[in-house]
Coordinates of N, CA and C in Angstrom, one line a residue:
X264 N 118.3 77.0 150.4 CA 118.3 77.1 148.9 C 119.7 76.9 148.4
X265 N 120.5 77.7 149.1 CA 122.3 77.3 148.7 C 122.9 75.8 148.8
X266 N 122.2 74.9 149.9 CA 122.9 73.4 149.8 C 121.9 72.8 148.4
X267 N 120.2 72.9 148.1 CA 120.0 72.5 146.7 C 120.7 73.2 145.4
X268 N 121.1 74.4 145.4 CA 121.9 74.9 144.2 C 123.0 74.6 143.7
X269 N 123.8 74.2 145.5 CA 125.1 73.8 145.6 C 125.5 74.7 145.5
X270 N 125.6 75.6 146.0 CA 126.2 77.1 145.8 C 126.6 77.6 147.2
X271 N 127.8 78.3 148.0 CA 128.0 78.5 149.3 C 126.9 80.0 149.2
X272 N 127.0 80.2 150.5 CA 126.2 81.4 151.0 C 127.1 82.7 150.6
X273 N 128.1 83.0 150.8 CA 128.4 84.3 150.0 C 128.7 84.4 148.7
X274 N 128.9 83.0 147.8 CA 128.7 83.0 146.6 C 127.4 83.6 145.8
X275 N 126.4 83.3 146.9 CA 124.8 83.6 146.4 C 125.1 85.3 146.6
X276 N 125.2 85.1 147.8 CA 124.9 86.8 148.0 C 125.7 87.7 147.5
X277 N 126.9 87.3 146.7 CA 127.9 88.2 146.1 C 127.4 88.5 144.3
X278 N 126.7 87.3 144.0 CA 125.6 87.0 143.0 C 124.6 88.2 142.9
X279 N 123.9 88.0 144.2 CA 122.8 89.0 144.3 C 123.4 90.7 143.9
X280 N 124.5 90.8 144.5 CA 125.1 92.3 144.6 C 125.8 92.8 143.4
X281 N 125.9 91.6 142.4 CA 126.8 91.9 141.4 C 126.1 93.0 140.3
X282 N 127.0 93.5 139.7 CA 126.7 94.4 138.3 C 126.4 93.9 137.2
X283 N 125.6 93.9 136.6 CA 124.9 93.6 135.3 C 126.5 93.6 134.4
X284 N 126.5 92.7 133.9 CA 127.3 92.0 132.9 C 127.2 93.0 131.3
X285 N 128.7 93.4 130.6 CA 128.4 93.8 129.6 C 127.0 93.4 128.7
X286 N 127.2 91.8 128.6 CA 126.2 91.7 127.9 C 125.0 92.0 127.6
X287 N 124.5 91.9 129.3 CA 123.0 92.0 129.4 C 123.0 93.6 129.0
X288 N 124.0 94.5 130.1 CA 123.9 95.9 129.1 C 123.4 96.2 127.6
X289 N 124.1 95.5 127.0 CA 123.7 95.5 125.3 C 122.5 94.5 124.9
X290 N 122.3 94.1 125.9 CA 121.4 93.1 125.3 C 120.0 93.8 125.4
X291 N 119.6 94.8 126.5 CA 118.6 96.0 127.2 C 119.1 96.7 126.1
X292 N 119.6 97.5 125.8 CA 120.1 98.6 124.7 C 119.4 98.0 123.3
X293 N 119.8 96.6 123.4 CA 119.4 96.6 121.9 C 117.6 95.5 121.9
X294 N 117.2 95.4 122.7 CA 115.8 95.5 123.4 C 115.1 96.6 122.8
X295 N 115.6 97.5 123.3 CA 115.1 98.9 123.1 C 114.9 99.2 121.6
X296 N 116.0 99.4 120.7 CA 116.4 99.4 119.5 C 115.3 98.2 118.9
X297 N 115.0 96.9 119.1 CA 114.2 96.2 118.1 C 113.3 96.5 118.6
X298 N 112.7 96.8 119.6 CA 111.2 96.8 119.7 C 111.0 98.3 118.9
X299 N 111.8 99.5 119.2 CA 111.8 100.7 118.0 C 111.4 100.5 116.7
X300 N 111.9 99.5 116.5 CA 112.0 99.1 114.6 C 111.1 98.7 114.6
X301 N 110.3 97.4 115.4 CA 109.1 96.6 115.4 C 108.2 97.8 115.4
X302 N 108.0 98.3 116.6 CA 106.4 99.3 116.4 C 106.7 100.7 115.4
X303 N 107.5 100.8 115.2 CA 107.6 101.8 114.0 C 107.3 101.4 112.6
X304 N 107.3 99.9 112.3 CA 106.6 99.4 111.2 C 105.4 98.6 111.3
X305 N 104.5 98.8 112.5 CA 103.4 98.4 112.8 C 103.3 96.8 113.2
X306 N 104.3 96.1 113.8 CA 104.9 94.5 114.0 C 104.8 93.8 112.7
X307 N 104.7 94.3 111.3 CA 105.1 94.1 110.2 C 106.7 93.2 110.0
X308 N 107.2 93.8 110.9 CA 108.8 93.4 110.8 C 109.0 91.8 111.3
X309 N 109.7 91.1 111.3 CA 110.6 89.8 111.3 C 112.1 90.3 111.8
X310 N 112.2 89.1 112.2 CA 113.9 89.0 112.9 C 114.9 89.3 111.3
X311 N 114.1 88.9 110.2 CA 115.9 89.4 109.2 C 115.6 90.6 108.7
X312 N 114.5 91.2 108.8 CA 114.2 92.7 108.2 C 114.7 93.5 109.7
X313 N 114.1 93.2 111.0 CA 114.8 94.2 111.7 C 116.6 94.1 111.8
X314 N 117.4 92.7 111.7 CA 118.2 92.7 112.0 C 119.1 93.5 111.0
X315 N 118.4 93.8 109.6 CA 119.0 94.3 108.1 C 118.9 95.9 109.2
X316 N 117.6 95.7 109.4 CA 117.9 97.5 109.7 C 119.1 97.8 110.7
X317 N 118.9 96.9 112.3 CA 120.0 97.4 113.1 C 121.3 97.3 112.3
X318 N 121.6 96.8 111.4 CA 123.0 96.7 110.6 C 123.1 98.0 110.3
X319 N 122.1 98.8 109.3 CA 122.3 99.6 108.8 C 122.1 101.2 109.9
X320 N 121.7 100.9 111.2 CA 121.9 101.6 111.9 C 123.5 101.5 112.6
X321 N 124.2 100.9 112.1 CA 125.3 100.7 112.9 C 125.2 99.9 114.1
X322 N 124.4 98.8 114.8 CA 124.7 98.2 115.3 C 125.0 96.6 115.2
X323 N 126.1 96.4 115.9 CA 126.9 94.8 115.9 C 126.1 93.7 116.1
X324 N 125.1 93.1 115.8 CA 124.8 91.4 116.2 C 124.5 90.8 115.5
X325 N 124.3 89.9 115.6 CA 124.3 88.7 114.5 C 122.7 88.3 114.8
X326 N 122.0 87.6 113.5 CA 120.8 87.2 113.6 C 120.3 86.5 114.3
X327 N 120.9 85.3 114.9 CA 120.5 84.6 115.9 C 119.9 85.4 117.3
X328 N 121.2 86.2 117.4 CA 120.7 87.1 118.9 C 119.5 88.0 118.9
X329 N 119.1 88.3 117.6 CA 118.0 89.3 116.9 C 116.9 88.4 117.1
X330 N 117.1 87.3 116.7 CA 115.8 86.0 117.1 C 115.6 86.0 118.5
X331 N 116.9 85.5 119.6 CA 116.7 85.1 120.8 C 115.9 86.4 121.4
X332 N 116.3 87.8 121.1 CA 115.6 88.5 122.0 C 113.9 89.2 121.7
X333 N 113.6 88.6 120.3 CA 112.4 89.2 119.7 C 111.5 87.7 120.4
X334 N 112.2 86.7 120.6 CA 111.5 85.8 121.0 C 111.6 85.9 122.9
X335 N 112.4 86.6 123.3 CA 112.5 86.4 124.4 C 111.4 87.7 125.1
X336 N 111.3 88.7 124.3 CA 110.4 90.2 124.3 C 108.6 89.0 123.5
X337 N 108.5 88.1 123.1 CA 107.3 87.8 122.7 C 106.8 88.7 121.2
X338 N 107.8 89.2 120.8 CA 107.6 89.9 119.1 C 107.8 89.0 118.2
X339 N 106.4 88.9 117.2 CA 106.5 88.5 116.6 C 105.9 89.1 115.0
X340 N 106.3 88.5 113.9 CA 105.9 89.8 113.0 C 104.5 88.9 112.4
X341 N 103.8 90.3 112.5 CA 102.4 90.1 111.8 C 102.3 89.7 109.8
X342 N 101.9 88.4 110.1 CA 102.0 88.2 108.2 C 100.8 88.6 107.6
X343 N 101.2 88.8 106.7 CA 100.2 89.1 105.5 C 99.2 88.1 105.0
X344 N 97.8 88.0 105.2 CA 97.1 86.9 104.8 C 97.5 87.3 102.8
X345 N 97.1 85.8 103.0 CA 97.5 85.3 101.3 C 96.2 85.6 100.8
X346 N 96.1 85.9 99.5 CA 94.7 85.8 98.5 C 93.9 84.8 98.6
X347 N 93.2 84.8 98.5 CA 92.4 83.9 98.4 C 90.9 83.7 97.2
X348 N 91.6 83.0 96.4 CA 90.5 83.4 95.0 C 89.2 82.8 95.6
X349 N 87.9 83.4 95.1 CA 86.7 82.8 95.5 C 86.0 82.8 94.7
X350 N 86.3 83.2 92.7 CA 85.1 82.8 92.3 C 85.9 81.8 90.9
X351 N 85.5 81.0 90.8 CA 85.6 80.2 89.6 C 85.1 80.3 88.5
X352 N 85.5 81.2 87.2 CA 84.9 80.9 85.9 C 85.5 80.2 85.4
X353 N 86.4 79.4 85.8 CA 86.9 78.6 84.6 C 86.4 77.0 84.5
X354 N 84.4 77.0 84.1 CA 84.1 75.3 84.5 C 83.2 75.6 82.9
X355 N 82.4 74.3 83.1 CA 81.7 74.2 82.2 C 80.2 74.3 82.3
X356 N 79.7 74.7 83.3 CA 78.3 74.7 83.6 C 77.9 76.2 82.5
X357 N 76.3 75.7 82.3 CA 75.9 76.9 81.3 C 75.3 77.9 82.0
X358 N 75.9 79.1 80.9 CA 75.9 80.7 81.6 C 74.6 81.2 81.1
X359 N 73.9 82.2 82.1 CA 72.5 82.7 81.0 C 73.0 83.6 80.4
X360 N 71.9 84.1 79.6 CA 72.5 85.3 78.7 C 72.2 86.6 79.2
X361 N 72.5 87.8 79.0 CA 72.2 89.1 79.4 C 71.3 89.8 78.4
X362 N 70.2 89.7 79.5 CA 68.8 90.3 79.1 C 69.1 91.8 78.9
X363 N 69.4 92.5 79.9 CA 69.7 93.9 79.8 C 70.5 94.0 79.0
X364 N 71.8 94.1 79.2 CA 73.0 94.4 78.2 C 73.2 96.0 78.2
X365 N 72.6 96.0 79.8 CA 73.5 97.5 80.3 C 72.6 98.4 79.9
X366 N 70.9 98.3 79.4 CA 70.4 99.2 79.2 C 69.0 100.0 80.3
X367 N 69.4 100.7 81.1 CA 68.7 100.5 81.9 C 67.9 102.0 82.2
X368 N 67.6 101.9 81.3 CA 66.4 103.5 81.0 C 65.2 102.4 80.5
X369 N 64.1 102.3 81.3 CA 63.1 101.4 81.2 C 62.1 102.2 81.0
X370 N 61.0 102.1 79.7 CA 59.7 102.7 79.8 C 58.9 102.6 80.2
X371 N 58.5 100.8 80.8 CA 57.3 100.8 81.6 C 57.8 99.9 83.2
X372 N 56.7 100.5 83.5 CA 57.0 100.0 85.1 C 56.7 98.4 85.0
X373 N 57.2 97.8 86.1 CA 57.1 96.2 86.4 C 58.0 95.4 85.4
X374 N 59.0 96.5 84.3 CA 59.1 95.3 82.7 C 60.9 94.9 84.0
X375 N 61.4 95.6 84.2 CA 62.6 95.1 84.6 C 63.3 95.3 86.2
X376 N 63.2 94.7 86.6 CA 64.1 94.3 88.3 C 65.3 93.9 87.9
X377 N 66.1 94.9 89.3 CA 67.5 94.4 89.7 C 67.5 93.9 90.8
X378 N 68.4 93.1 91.1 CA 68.9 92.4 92.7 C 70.2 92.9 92.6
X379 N 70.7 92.7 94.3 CA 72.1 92.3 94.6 C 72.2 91.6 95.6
X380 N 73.4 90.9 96.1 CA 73.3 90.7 97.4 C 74.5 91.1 97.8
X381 N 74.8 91.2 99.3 CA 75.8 91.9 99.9 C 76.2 91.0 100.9
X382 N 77.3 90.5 100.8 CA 77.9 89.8 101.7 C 79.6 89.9 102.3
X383 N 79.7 89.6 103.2 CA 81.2 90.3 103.8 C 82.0 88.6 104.4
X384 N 82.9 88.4 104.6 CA 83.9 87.5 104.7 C 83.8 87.4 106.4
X385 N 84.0 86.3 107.3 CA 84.2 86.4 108.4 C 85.1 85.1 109.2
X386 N 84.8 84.8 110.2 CA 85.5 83.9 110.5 C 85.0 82.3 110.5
X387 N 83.4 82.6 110.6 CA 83.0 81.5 110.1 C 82.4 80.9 108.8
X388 N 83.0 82.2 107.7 CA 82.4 81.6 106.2 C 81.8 83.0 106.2
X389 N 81.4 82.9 104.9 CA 80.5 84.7 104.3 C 79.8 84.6 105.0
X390 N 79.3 85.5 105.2 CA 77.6 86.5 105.9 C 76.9 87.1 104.7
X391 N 76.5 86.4 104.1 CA 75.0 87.3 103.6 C 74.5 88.2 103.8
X392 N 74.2 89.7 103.7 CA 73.4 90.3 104.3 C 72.1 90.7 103.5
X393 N 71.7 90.2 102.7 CA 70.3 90.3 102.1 C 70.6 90.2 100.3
X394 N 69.4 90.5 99.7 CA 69.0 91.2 98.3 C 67.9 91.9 98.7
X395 N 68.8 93.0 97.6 CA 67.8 94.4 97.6 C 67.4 94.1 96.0
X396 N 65.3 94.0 95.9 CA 65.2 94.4 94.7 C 64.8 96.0 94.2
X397 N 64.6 95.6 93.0 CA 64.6 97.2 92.9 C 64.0 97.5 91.5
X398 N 62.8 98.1 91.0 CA 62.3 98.4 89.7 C 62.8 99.8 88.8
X399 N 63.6 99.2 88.0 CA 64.6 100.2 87.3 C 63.7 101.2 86.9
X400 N 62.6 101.1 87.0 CA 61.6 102.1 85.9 C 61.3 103.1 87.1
X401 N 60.7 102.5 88.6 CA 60.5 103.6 89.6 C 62.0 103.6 90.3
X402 N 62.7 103.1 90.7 CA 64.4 102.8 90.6 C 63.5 103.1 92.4
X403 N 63.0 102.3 92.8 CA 62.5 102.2 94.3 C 62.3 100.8 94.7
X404 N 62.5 100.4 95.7 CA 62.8 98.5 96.1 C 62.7 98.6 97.3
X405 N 62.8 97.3 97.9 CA 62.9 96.7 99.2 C 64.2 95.9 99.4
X406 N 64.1 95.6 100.8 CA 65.2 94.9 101.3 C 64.9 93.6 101.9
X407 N 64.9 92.4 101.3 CA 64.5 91.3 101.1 C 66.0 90.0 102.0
X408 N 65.6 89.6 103.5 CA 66.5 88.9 103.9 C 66.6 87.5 103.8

């Protein structure tokens, strides 16, 4: 392995025996310190919000090295999904009108039904999960898939 490295044999082995280099010392030290920051704000954090903080903890490095080691540790910060608008009133198609108008003390049975439907967000598009009707007068329904 020493004649492909080009390296003599007690070069390697003096290698092998050597003491960890200031740097790497600080470099494990401050390992320690960002991954602290990172899971104490839930991987919320990024390389210039943790590096703001080590500043303000009193430690020396510069942002780059705050990158190389959050990338070198595989941290990375969890983003915020963006909004996402999903209903459109602003078109021109015609609206019905409101039969109820919010009055929903009914005298006779069968005169008025409610629906809903219930649907949740997923990875492949909404999920539906039914309409429930319901006769405001017995205020008792089924669950219709």
């Amino acid at each position: 392995m020493c004649q492909v490295l080009a390296v003599s044999r007690s070069g390697f082995y003096d290698w092998l025996d050597r003491e960890p280099s200031q740097r790497e010392i600080e470099n494990k030290k401050l390992k320690l310190e960002i991954a602290k920051i990172y899971w104490r704000h839930s991987g919320r954090y990024g390389s210039p919000r943790i590096h703001r903080q080590l500043v303000k903890e009193g430690h020396n490095c510069n942002i780059k090295r705050v990158v190389r080691l959050m990338r070198v540790m595989g941290l990375r910060a969890i983003q915020k999904k963006k909004f996402k608008k999903t209903t459109d009133s602003n078109h021109n198609l015609p609206l019905k009108e409101n039969l109820l108008n919010r009055n929903f003390d009914v005298s006779e049975p069968n005169k008025v039904w409610a629906s809903d439907i219930t649907y949740i967000p997923t990875a492949e598009g909404w999920l539906y999960l039914g309409c429930s009707n319901r006769s405001l007068f017995t205020k008792s329904g089924w669950l219709v898939d």
